[in-house]
Each structure stands twice: as C-alpha cells, then as structure tokens.
PDB file of C-alpha atoms in Angstrom:
ATOM      1  CA  MET A1346      25.520  -8.366  21.560  1.00 72.00           C
ATOM      2  CA  GLU A1347      24.878 -10.219  18.292  1.00 85.00           C
ATOM      3  CA  PHE A1348      27.489 -10.592  15.553  1.00 92.00           C
ATOM      4  CA  THR A1349      27.072 -11.272  11.863  1.00 94.00           C
ATOM      5  CA  ILE A1350      30.207 -12.092   9.890  1.00 95.00           C
ATOM      6  CA  LEU A1351      29.576 -11.303   6.233  1.00 96.00           C
ATOM      7  CA  THR A1352      32.128 -12.857   3.910  1.00 95.00           C
ATOM      8  CA  GLY A1353      32.455 -14.441   0.488  1.00 95.00           C
ATOM      9  CA  MET A1354      33.713 -13.894  -3.017  1.00 96.00           C
ATOM     10  CA  SER A1355      34.688 -10.435  -4.230  1.00 94.00           C
ATOM     11  CA  GLY A1356      31.869  -9.149  -6.432  1.00 94.00           C
ATOM     12  CA  SER A1357      29.247 -11.432  -4.893  1.00 95.00           C
ATOM     13  CA  GLY A1358      27.133  -8.620  -3.418  1.00 94.00           C
ATOM     14  CA  LYS A1359      28.535  -7.938   0.044  1.00 95.00           C
ATOM     15  CA  THR A1360      28.073  -4.187  -0.412  1.00 92.00           C
ATOM     16  CA  MET A1361      24.355  -4.647  -1.100  1.00 91.00           C
ATOM     17  CA  ALA A1362      24.103  -7.024   1.846  1.00 93.00           C
ATOM     18  CA  ILE A1363      25.751  -4.592   4.265  1.00 93.00           C
ATOM     19  CA  HIS A1364      23.201  -1.951   3.246  1.00 89.00           C
ATOM     20  CA  PHE A1365      20.513  -4.362   4.418  1.00 86.00           C
ATOM     21  CA  PHE A1366      22.117  -4.631   7.846  1.00 88.00           C
ATOM     22  CA  GLU A1367      22.499  -0.859   8.078  1.00 86.00           C
ATOM     23  CA  ASP A1368      18.802  -0.464   7.284  1.00 78.00           C
ATOM     24  CA  ILE A1369      17.764  -2.750  10.138  1.00 78.00           C
ATOM     25  CA  GLY A1370      19.942  -0.892  12.638  1.00 78.00           C
ATOM     26  CA  TYR A1371      23.177  -2.879  12.743  1.00 87.00           C
ATOM     27  CA  PHE A1372      26.497  -1.195  13.454  1.00 88.00           C
ATOM     28  CA  CYS A1373      28.495  -2.149  10.349  1.00 92.00           C
ATOM     29  CA  ILE A1374      32.226  -2.257   9.657  1.00 92.00           C
ATOM     30  CA  ASP A1375      33.609  -3.053   6.209  1.00 93.00           C
ATOM     31  CA  ASN A1376      37.013  -4.696   5.601  1.00 91.00           C
ATOM     32  CA  MET A1377      37.445  -5.588   9.267  1.00 90.00           C
ATOM     33  CA  PRO A1378      40.731  -7.310  10.301  1.00 91.00           C
ATOM     34  CA  PRO A1379      39.911 -10.489  12.290  1.00 92.00           C
ATOM     35  CA  ALA A1380      42.390  -9.483  15.010  1.00 90.00           C
ATOM     36  CA  LEU A1381      40.095  -6.621  16.035  1.00 90.00           C
ATOM     37  CA  ILE A1382      37.080  -8.842  16.761  1.00 90.00           C
ATOM     38  CA  PRO A1383      38.007  -9.366  20.450  1.00 89.00           C
ATOM     39  CA  MET A1384      38.183  -5.595  20.906  1.00 86.00           C
ATOM     40  CA  LEU A1385      34.570  -5.214  19.727  1.00 83.00           C
ATOM     41  CA  ALA A1386      33.415  -8.144  21.833  1.00 83.00           C
ATOM     42  CA  GLY A1387      35.058  -6.656  24.923  1.00 81.00           C
ATOM     43  CA  MET A1388      33.515  -3.208  24.706  1.00 73.00           C
ATOM     44  CA  SER A1389      32.128  -1.688  27.909  1.00 50.00           C
ATOM     45  CA  ASP A1390      28.456  -2.125  28.767  1.00 51.00           C
ATOM     46  CA  SER A1391      27.714   1.544  28.015  1.00 52.00           C
ATOM     47  CA  VAL A1392      28.858   1.092  24.419  1.00 57.00           C
ATOM     48  CA  LYS A1393      27.144  -2.275  24.036  1.00 57.00           C
ATOM     49  CA  ASP A1394      23.770  -0.597  24.494  1.00 59.00           C
ATOM     50  CA  LYS A1395      24.425   1.441  21.350  1.00 63.00           C
ATOM     51  CA  PHE A1396      25.723  -1.481  19.305  1.00 68.00           C
ATOM     52  CA  ARG A1397      23.575  -4.456  20.231  1.00 74.00           C
ATOM     53  CA  SER A1398      23.902  -5.918  16.739  1.00 86.00           C
ATOM     54  CA  ILE A1399      27.112  -5.762  14.723  1.00 91.00           C
ATOM     55  CA  ALA A1400      27.792  -6.819  11.130  1.00 93.00           C
ATOM     56  CA  LEU A1401      31.380  -7.203   9.968  1.00 94.00           C
ATOM     57  CA  VAL A1402      32.521  -7.601   6.376  1.00 95.00           C
ATOM     58  CA  ILE A1403      35.668  -9.721   6.385  1.00 94.00           C
ATOM     59  CA  ASP A1404      36.949 -11.070   3.087  1.00 93.00           C
ATOM     60  CA  ILE A1405      40.045 -11.639   0.981  1.00 92.00           C
ATOM     61  CA  ARG A1406      41.061  -7.980   1.276  1.00 90.00           C
ATOM     62  CA  VAL A1407      42.477  -8.680   4.749  1.00 86.00           C
ATOM     63  CA  GLY A1408      44.885 -11.161   3.195  1.00 83.00           C
ATOM     64  CA  ASP A1409      45.462 -14.824   3.973  1.00 79.00           C
ATOM     65  CA  MET A1410      43.843 -14.709   7.427  1.00 82.00           C
ATOM     66  CA  ILE A1411      41.122 -17.317   6.968  1.00 83.00           C
ATOM     67  CA  ASN A1412      42.326 -19.581   9.764  1.00 87.00           C
ATOM     68  CA  GLU A1413      42.637 -16.603  12.102  1.00 91.00           C
ATOM     69  CA  LEU A1414      39.074 -15.557  11.262  1.00 92.00           C
ATOM     70  CA  LEU A1415      37.733 -19.051  11.956  1.00 92.00           C
ATOM     71  CA  ASP A1416      39.600 -19.136  15.282  1.00 92.00           C
ATOM     72  CA  GLN A1417      38.164 -15.754  16.271  1.00 92.00           C
ATOM     73  CA  VAL A1418      34.648 -16.856  15.337  1.00 92.00           C
ATOM     74  CA  ASP A1419      34.995 -20.020  17.418  1.00 92.00           C
ATOM     75  CA  ARG A1420      36.092 -17.979  20.450  1.00 91.00           C
ATOM     76  CA  LEU A1421      33.308 -15.474  19.888  1.00 90.00           C
ATOM     77  CA  ARG A1422      30.657 -18.199  19.797  1.00 90.00           C
ATOM     78  CA  GLU A1423      31.545 -19.115  23.373  1.00 89.00           C
ATOM     79  CA  THR A1424      29.990 -15.897  24.695  1.00 86.00           C
ATOM     80  CA  ARG A1425      28.086 -14.300  21.807  1.00 85.00           C
ATOM     81  CA  SER A1426      25.463 -15.077  19.211  1.00 89.00           C
ATOM     82  CA  VAL A1427      27.323 -15.335  15.890  1.00 93.00           C
ATOM     83  CA  LYS A1428      26.102 -15.995  12.374  1.00 94.00           C
ATOM     84  CA  MET A1429      28.509 -16.279   9.462  1.00 96.00           C
ATOM     85  CA  ILE A1430      27.084 -15.711   5.975  1.00 97.00           C
ATOM     86  CA  PHE A1431      29.039 -16.537   2.822  1.00 97.00           C
ATOM     87  CA  LEU A1432      28.060 -14.820  -0.437  1.00 97.00           C
ATOM     88  CA  ASP A1433      29.010 -16.610  -3.631  1.00 97.00           C
ATOM     89  CA  ALA A1434      28.459 -16.406  -7.399  1.00 96.00           C
ATOM     90  CA  ASP A1435      29.637 -18.438 -10.371  1.00 96.00           C
ATOM     91  CA  ASP A1436      32.823 -17.487 -12.186  1.00 95.00           C
ATOM     92  CA  ASN A1437      31.094 -16.122 -15.283  1.00 95.00           C
ATOM     93  CA  THR A1438      28.893 -13.818 -13.196  1.00 95.00           C
ATOM     94  CA  LEU A1439      31.853 -12.522 -11.210  1.00 95.00           C
ATOM     95  CA  VAL A1440      33.837 -11.847 -14.387  1.00 95.00           C
ATOM     96  CA  ARG A1441      30.884  -9.966 -15.888  1.00 94.00           C
ATOM     97  CA  ARG A1442      30.416  -7.859 -12.758  1.00 93.00           C
ATOM     98  CA  TYR A1443      34.086  -6.920 -12.673  1.00 92.00           C
ATOM     99  CA  LYS A1444      33.987  -5.987 -16.339  1.00 89.00           C
ATOM    100  CA  GLU A1445      30.948  -3.779 -15.735  1.00 89.00           C
ATOM    101  CA  THR A1446      32.470  -1.951 -12.769  1.00 85.00           C
ATOM    102  CA  ARG A1447      36.015  -1.931 -14.207  1.00 81.00           C
ATOM    103  CA  ARG A1448      37.434  -2.519 -10.752  1.00 84.00           C
ATOM    104  CA  MET A1449      40.592  -4.482 -10.046  1.00 89.00           C
ATOM    105  CA  HIS A1450      40.329  -7.800  -8.219  1.00 92.00           C
ATOM    106  CA  PRO A1451      41.981  -7.681  -4.747  1.00 91.00           C
ATOM    107  CA  LEU A1452      44.353 -10.550  -5.600  1.00 91.00           C
ATOM    108  CA  ASN A1453      45.333  -9.149  -9.023  1.00 88.00           C
ATOM    109  CA  ASN A1454      46.719 -12.447 -10.269  1.00 88.00           C
ATOM    110  CA  LYS A1455      49.170 -11.843 -13.129  1.00 90.00           C
ATOM    111  CA  GLN A1456      47.390 -14.466 -15.218  1.00 92.00           C
ATOM    112  CA  GLY A1457      44.241 -12.363 -15.338  1.00 92.00           C
ATOM    113  CA  LEU A1458      40.846 -11.808 -13.741  1.00 93.00           C
ATOM    114  CA  LEU A1459      39.560 -15.371 -14.017  1.00 94.00           C
ATOM    115  CA  ALA A1460      42.757 -16.686 -12.422  1.00 94.00           C
ATOM    116  CA  SER A1461      42.286 -14.216  -9.544  1.00 95.00           C
ATOM    117  CA  ILE A1462      38.709 -15.403  -9.003  1.00 95.00           C
ATOM    118  CA  ARG A1463      39.713 -19.052  -8.987  1.00 95.00           C
ATOM    119  CA  GLU A1464      42.583 -18.356  -6.585  1.00 94.00           C
ATOM    120  CA  GLU A1465      40.209 -16.529  -4.248  1.00 95.00           C
ATOM    121  CA  ARG A1466      37.700 -19.390  -4.421  1.00 95.00           C
ATOM    122  CA  ARG A1467      40.424 -21.831  -3.406  1.00 94.00           C
ATOM    123  CA  MET A1468      41.532 -19.614  -0.502  1.00 93.00           C
ATOM    124  CA  LEU A1469      37.972 -19.175   0.800  1.00 94.00           C
ATOM    125  CA  ALA A1470      36.856 -22.805   0.413  1.00 94.00           C
ATOM    126  CA  LYS A1471      37.280 -23.613   4.097  1.00 93.00           C
ATOM    127  CA  LEU A1472      35.424 -20.453   5.101  1.00 93.00           C
ATOM    128  CA  LYS A1473      32.517 -21.398   2.850  1.00 95.00           C
ATOM    129  CA  ASP A1474      32.370 -24.869   4.406  1.00 95.00           C
ATOM    130  CA  GLU A1475      32.179 -23.380   7.906  1.00 94.00           C
ATOM    131  CA  ALA A1476      29.530 -20.742   7.079  1.00 95.00           C
ATOM    132  CA  ASP A1477      26.086 -20.942   8.672  1.00 95.00           C
ATOM    133  CA  ASP A1478      24.430 -19.850   5.424  1.00 96.00           C
ATOM    134  CA  VAL A1479      25.656 -19.688   1.829  1.00 97.00           C
ATOM    135  CA  ILE A1480      23.851 -17.419  -0.641  1.00 97.00           C
ATOM    136  CA  ASP A1481      24.475 -17.763  -4.376  1.00 97.00           C
ATOM    137  CA  THR A1482      23.823 -14.306  -5.834  1.00 96.00           C
ATOM    138  CA  SER A1483      24.474 -15.260  -9.483  1.00 95.00           C
ATOM    139  CA  SER A1484      20.863 -14.637 -10.482  1.00 93.00           C
ATOM    140  CA  LEU A1485      19.738 -12.438  -7.571  1.00 91.00           C
ATOM    141  CA  LYS A1486      18.749  -8.794  -7.883  1.00 87.00           C
ATOM    142  CA  SER A1487      19.256  -6.484  -4.893  1.00 84.00           C
ATOM    143  CA  ASN A1488      15.672  -6.861  -3.630  1.00 80.00           C
ATOM    144  CA  MET A1489      15.920 -10.660  -3.957  1.00 87.00           C
ATOM    145  CA  LEU A1490      19.095 -10.656  -1.863  1.00 91.00           C
ATOM    146  CA  ARG A1491      17.310  -8.604   0.797  1.00 85.00           C
ATOM    147  CA  ASP A1492      14.452 -11.114   0.774  1.00 83.00           C
ATOM    148  CA  ARG A1493      16.898 -13.977   1.257  1.00 90.00           C
ATOM    149  CA  LEU A1494      18.573 -12.230   4.183  1.00 90.00           C
ATOM    150  CA  MET A1495      15.181 -11.507   5.728  1.00 85.00           C
ATOM    151  CA  GLU A1496      14.381 -15.193   5.442  1.00 87.00           C
ATOM    152  CA  ILE A1497      17.626 -16.122   7.196  1.00 89.00           C
ATOM    153  CA  TYR A1498      16.888 -13.664  10.018  1.00 83.00           C
ATOM    154  CA  ASN A1499      13.232 -14.720  10.287  1.00 78.00           C
ATOM    155  CA  MET A1500      11.909 -11.318   9.237  1.00 70.00           C
ATOM    156  CA  SER A1501       8.571 -12.233   7.746  1.00 54.00           C
ATOM    157  CA  GLU A1502       7.254  -8.643   7.777  1.00 48.00           C
ATOM    158  CA  VAL A1503       9.047  -6.552   5.180  1.00 45.00           C
ATOM    159  CA  ASN A1504       7.846  -3.302   6.735  1.00 44.00           C
ATOM    160  CA  ARG A1505      10.066  -3.940   9.766  1.00 51.00           C
ATOM    161  CA  ILE A1506      12.964  -2.582   7.720  1.00 64.00           C
ATOM    162  CA  PHE A1507      11.059   0.042   5.733  1.00 80.00           C
ATOM    163  CA  ASP A1508      11.134   3.420   7.435  1.00 87.00           C
ATOM    164  CA  ILE A1509       8.551   6.065   6.549  1.00 94.00           C
ATOM    165  CA  LYS A1510       8.991   9.713   7.470  1.00 96.00           C
ATOM    166  CA  VAL A1511       5.976  12.000   7.141  1.00 97.00           C
ATOM    167  CA  GLU A1512       7.152  15.607   7.113  1.00 97.00           C
ATOM    168  CA  SER A1513       5.014  18.734   7.358  1.00 97.00           C
ATOM    169  CA  PHE A1514       6.346  21.957   5.870  1.00 97.00           C
ATOM    170  CA  GLY A1515       5.413  25.431   4.677  1.00 96.00           C
ATOM    171  CA  PHE A1516       5.678  26.190   0.964  1.00 96.00           C
ATOM    172  CA  LYS A1517       6.804  29.722   1.831  1.00 94.00           C
ATOM    173  CA  HIS A1518       9.934  28.160   3.366  1.00 94.00           C
ATOM    174  CA  GLY A1519      10.640  25.789   0.464  1.00 95.00           C
ATOM    175  CA  ILE A1520       9.944  22.133  -0.276  1.00 96.00           C
ATOM    176  CA  PRO A1521      12.070  19.639   1.741  1.00 95.00           C
ATOM    177  CA  VAL A1522      14.952  18.557  -0.472  1.00 95.00           C
ATOM    178  CA  ASP A1523      14.779  14.903   0.595  1.00 93.00           C
ATOM    179  CA  SER A1524      11.101  14.458  -0.301  1.00 95.00           C
ATOM    180  CA  ASP A1525      10.056  11.401  -2.289  1.00 96.00           C
ATOM    181  CA  LEU A1526       6.372  12.378  -2.450  1.00 97.00           C
ATOM    182  CA  VAL A1527       4.959  15.903  -2.016  1.00 97.00           C
ATOM    183  CA  PHE A1528       1.319  16.781  -1.320  1.00 98.00           C
ATOM    184  CA  ASP A1529      -0.224  20.261  -1.223  1.00 98.00           C
ATOM    185  CA  VAL A1530      -3.022  20.870   1.326  1.00 97.00           C
ATOM    186  CA  ARG A1531      -3.310  24.656   0.916  1.00 96.00           C
ATOM    187  CA  CYS A1532      -6.765  24.203  -0.610  1.00 95.00           C
ATOM    188  CA  PHE A1533      -8.364  23.311   2.736  1.00 95.00           C
ATOM    189  CA  PRO A1534      -9.753  25.665   5.443  1.00 91.00           C
ATOM    190  CA  ASN A1535      -6.958  27.648   7.079  1.00 94.00           C
ATOM    191  CA  PRO A1536      -7.089  27.903  10.905  1.00 94.00           C
ATOM    192  CA  PHE A1537      -4.740  30.882  10.753  1.00 92.00           C
ATOM    193  CA  TYR A1538      -7.710  33.141  10.074  1.00 92.00           C
ATOM    194  CA  ILE A1539      -9.611  31.910  13.138  1.00 92.00           C
ATOM    195  CA  PRO A1540      -8.415  34.103  16.058  1.00 92.00           C
ATOM    196  CA  GLU A1541      -8.624  31.375  18.708  1.00 94.00           C
ATOM    197  CA  LEU A1542      -6.713  28.918  16.485  1.00 93.00           C
ATOM    198  CA  LYS A1543      -4.141  31.249  14.977  1.00 92.00           C
ATOM    199  CA  ARG A1544      -1.456  30.630  17.622  1.00 91.00           C
ATOM    200  CA  LYS A1545      -2.166  26.898  17.865  1.00 93.00           C
ATOM    201  CA  THR A1546      -0.807  24.196  15.584  1.00 94.00           C
ATOM    202  CA  GLY A1547      -1.960  20.996  13.939  1.00 94.00           C
ATOM    203  CA  ASN A1548      -0.844  19.171  17.085  1.00 96.00           C
ATOM    204  CA  ASP A1549      -3.825  20.705  18.889  1.00 95.00           C
ATOM    205  CA  LYS A1550      -7.180  18.917  18.714  1.00 95.00           C
ATOM    206  CA  GLU A1551      -9.071  22.137  18.015  1.00 95.00           C
ATOM    207  CA  VAL A1552      -7.001  22.796  14.897  1.00 96.00           C
ATOM    208  CA  ARG A1553      -7.274  19.206  13.718  1.00 95.00           C
ATOM    209  CA  ASP A1554     -11.040  19.253  14.121  1.00 95.00           C
ATOM    210  CA  TYR A1555     -11.290  22.494  12.184  1.00 96.00           C
ATOM    211  CA  VAL A1556      -9.070  21.306   9.318  1.00 96.00           C
ATOM    212  CA  MET A1557     -11.014  18.062   8.997  1.00 96.00           C
ATOM    213  CA  SER A1558     -14.444  19.699   9.340  1.00 94.00           C
ATOM    214  CA  SER A1559     -15.030  19.787   5.582  1.00 91.00           C
ATOM    215  CA  ALA A1560     -16.157  16.772   3.559  1.00 93.00           C
ATOM    216  CA  GLU A1561     -13.435  17.563   1.020  1.00 95.00           C
ATOM    217  CA  ALA A1562     -10.687  17.196   3.639  1.00 95.00           C
ATOM    218  CA  GLY A1563     -11.987  13.778   4.674  1.00 95.00           C
ATOM    219  CA  SER A1564     -12.287  12.666   1.058  1.00 96.00           C
ATOM    220  CA  PHE A1565      -8.746  13.836   0.310  1.00 97.00           C
ATOM    221  CA  PHE A1566      -7.361  11.943   3.291  1.00 97.00           C
ATOM    222  CA  ASP A1567      -9.125   8.730   2.230  1.00 96.00           C
ATOM    223  CA  ARG A1568      -7.594   8.997  -1.234  1.00 97.00           C
ATOM    224  CA  LEU A1569      -4.193   9.849   0.241  1.00 97.00           C
ATOM    225  CA  LYS A1570      -4.266   6.698   2.357  1.00 96.00           C
ATOM    226  CA  ASP A1571      -5.208   4.569  -0.651  1.00 96.00           C
ATOM    227  CA  MET A1572      -2.425   6.055  -2.768  1.00 96.00           C
ATOM    228  CA  ILE A1573       0.272   5.602  -0.123  1.00 96.00           C
ATOM    229  CA  GLU A1574      -0.788   2.022   0.566  1.00 92.00           C
ATOM    230  CA  MET A1575      -0.583   1.285  -3.149  1.00 94.00           C
ATOM    231  CA  LEU A1576       2.875   2.862  -3.505  1.00 94.00           C
ATOM    232  CA  ILE A1577       4.637   1.441  -0.441  1.00 91.00           C
ATOM    233  CA  PRO A1578       4.885  -2.159  -1.768  1.00 86.00           C
ATOM    234  CA  LEU A1579       6.264  -0.790  -5.041  1.00 87.00           C
ATOM    235  CA  TYR A1580       9.017   1.123  -3.229  1.00 86.00           C
ATOM    236  CA  ILE A1581       9.804  -1.967  -1.143  1.00 78.00           C
ATOM    237  CA  GLU A1582       9.955  -4.179  -4.238  1.00 75.00           C
ATOM    238  CA  GLU A1583      12.391  -1.703  -5.772  1.00 75.00           C
ATOM    239  CA  GLY A1584      14.697  -2.321  -2.802  1.00 70.00           C
ATOM    240  CA  ARG A1585      14.176   0.989  -1.041  1.00 78.00           C
ATOM    241  CA  GLY A1586      14.685   1.081   2.718  1.00 76.00           C
ATOM    242  CA  SER A1587      12.912   4.365   3.413  1.00 87.00           C
ATOM    243  CA  LEU A1588      10.309   6.795   2.115  1.00 94.00           C
ATOM    244  CA  THR A1589       9.822  10.500   2.870  1.00 97.00           C
ATOM    245  CA  ILE A1590       6.321  11.894   2.380  1.00 97.00           C
ATOM    246  CA  ALA A1591       6.147  15.692   2.539  1.00 98.00           C
ATOM    247  CA  ILE A1592       2.847  17.465   3.145  1.00 98.00           C
ATOM    248  CA  GLY A1593       2.799  21.237   2.766  1.00 97.00           C
ATOM    249  CA  CYS A1594       0.547  24.166   3.528  1.00 96.00           C
ATOM    250  CA  THR A1595       1.486  27.840   3.376  1.00 95.00           C
ATOM    251  CA  GLY A1596       3.337  28.259   6.662  1.00 94.00           C
ATOM    252  CA  GLY A1597       3.685  24.695   7.947  1.00 95.00           C
ATOM    253  CA  HIS A1598       1.798  25.244  11.221  1.00 94.00           C
ATOM    254  CA  HIS A1599      -1.761  24.001  10.862  1.00 95.00           C
ATOM    255  CA  ARG A1600      -3.034  22.038   7.874  1.00 96.00           C
ATOM    256  CA  SER A1601       0.169  20.243   6.913  1.00 97.00           C
ATOM    257  CA  VAL A1602       0.813  19.259  10.539  1.00 97.00           C
ATOM    258  CA  THR A1603      -2.721  17.897  10.851  1.00 97.00           C
ATOM    259  CA  PHE A1604      -2.496  15.708   7.764  1.00 98.00           C
ATOM    260  CA  ALA A1605       1.063  14.565   8.551  1.00 97.00           C
ATOM    261  CA  ASN A1606       0.038  13.444  12.022  1.00 97.00           C
ATOM    262  CA  MET A1607      -3.038  11.629  10.745  1.00 97.00           C
ATOM    263  CA  LEU A1608      -1.121   9.838   7.997  1.00 97.00           C
ATOM    264  CA  ALA A1609       1.692   8.739  10.328  1.00 96.00           C
ATOM    265  CA  GLU A1610      -0.856   7.449  12.836  1.00 96.00           C
ATOM    266  CA  TYR A1611      -2.658   5.525  10.118  1.00 95.00           C
ATOM    267  CA  LEU A1612       0.541   3.929   8.786  1.00 94.00           C
ATOM    268  CA  THR A1613       1.659   3.012  12.301  1.00 91.00           C
ATOM    269  CA  ASP A1614      -1.688   1.300  12.908  1.00 90.00           C
ATOM    270  CA  LYS A1615      -1.087  -0.638   9.687  1.00 88.00           C
ATOM    271  CA  GLY A1616       2.185  -1.968  11.115  1.00 84.00           C
ATOM    272  CA  TYR A1617       4.667   0.264   9.339  1.00 87.00           C
ATOM    273  CA  SER A1618       7.540   2.102  11.004  1.00 86.00           C
ATOM    274  CA  ALA A1619       6.305   5.670  10.539  1.00 92.00           C
ATOM    275  CA  SER A1620       7.394   8.890  12.230  1.00 94.00           C
ATOM    276  CA  THR A1621       6.632  12.604  11.853  1.00 96.00           C
ATOM    277  CA  VAL A1622       8.841  15.643  11.426  1.00 96.00           C
ATOM    278  CA  HIS A1623       7.271  19.112  11.595  1.00 96.00           C
ATOM    279  CA  ARG A1624       9.972  21.164   9.936  1.00 95.00           C
ATOM    280  CA  ASP A1625       8.453  24.652  10.125  1.00 94.00           C
ATOM    281  CA  ILE A1626       6.106  24.396  13.079  1.00 93.00           C
ATOM    282  CA  ALA A1627       8.267  26.674  15.256  1.00 88.00           C
ATOM    283  CA  ILE A1628       8.515  29.431  12.641  1.00 81.00           C
ATOM    284  CA  TYR A1629       5.985  32.182  13.145  1.00 62.00           C
ATOM    285  CA  ALA A1630       5.051  34.381  10.204  1.00 47.00           C
ATOM    286  CA  SER A1631       2.757  37.393   9.966  1.00 45.00           C
ATOM    287  CA  HIS A1632       0.353  35.514   7.743  1.00 46.00           C
ATOM    288  CA  GLU A1633      -0.119  31.997   6.456  1.00 50.00           C
TER     289      GLU A1633
END
C-alpha cells in the first residue's frame, strides 16, 4: 500500500491535485485527521487489494496538528511507501484566489485575509521543510500542475492517465448523454437486411467484414483515426482526464459496434487506455 500525503497552503491548488490522483486510480480522502492514518494503514488484506494507493489531503483545516502529522508519517514510513507533497503559492496569488472564489480562510484571522495567510505559512513551515517535494503553483495552470505531479511520479506517458471510452449506440434509442464526440455511421451498408447477419452483431467477424467491405467505410475509418489522434493531445493539454467517443447507427447492433471495436483496438495499439461500451447491443428491434 502506497501513501501520498498532500498538504500545503490553503488556496494553493490541492483540490486540482487530488483530482489528478483520482484520475490515476488512487483512493482519496480530503481533510483527513492525522489520528486516522494508522487505521488506514492497518486495514485487512482484502481491503488493501482495493486501495493499493491512497492520497490524503491533510492541511490547516485539521487544526494545529502538524507535529502529530509528522509523527504519523514517520511511523508510516517504517512499513509503507510514503511521499509527502507540499503545495505553495506566494501571498499575492493566494489573496487573489481567495478574492476570486470569495471563500473564507480556515484561520479567519481578525486582522484580515493576508494576516490569515501569513499565520498559516508560519504554522506550516516545519511541514514544508519535511516535505519530499514542494510545488509552487503561483504561475501554474491546472494542466501544468498535472505535468509536475506526473514528473514527480515518473509518469512520462501522459496517456497513462487519460481514459478513452468508445461507445456504440442506436440513434433510435437516443444519443448517450455523456458523449464528447458523436459520429454517425448510418450511411454504410446495413447487415440487418442480410438474413444470415441480421441476428448477429458487430462483435461477429462476419458482420465486421460486411460493414467494412466498401471502400467508403475504410476511407471513413482512416479519417476517423486521423481526427481522433489530432484531438486527443488537445483534450489532454486542456487538462481532461477522459474522453467519450460515441458512434451510432440506427439500432446499435451492427455498424456502430463494428466501428467502436475497431477504433478502441486502434487506440489501444497506440498505447492509450481505451475501452468499449455497447449500450444498445442487447436491444432487439423489428427493424434497424
């Protein structure tokens, strides 16, 4: 079981950072009291299999427990892999961020926001000194923070944390509501009207061969691959952690399933984390 302790100044970007850990499969807990760390470390083996990697956000909201946190981390290091990351930003940036969000600082110093920030910085100074990595987010956008975390965790391939779902569907049943990109393949030969293929699906080789028998289908797929490969880096640069590509035919049994399978296979071969969902494949209709 691996632990990441995410701490630092309020307003420094811990919420964005915890989204990164969620995207790469960590079990995340925000505002975690240090006293509960031993409970997580002592979980039974059956639970450990589900939570191999844990990220905990522990900051000034738990009160003046810095020494307790450091003691717990020291004990944890005796039996576990632990990395403590401290997020920081300069005072002016923190003031600006609080003004933009209009949130109250956890310390709520009576002398004002800047006094609260400076008090917090003093209280967390020892924690910052003991951190394995310190990230100054003053000039970092969300995607730049993700890149810095990937660097710390030796993730050189950005597509390791970018999940692509390729979903087939039938237009007669509605477009999937979570689609990012939608493609219509109803213009290609329909196996439904071939008696021996009617009851089969795009998962069957005979259907796939029939759908891809036309030059137009092959040309479309080549252009689809080029378009998706062009778009993926743009979504990643934007800071997205996932992409849903929906491909539809009339009923969602034959053509859409064929193209969804082929695209997911292609993206997997390219090193991306791609999976398929065939939403309407089990629904039988009188005609497609």
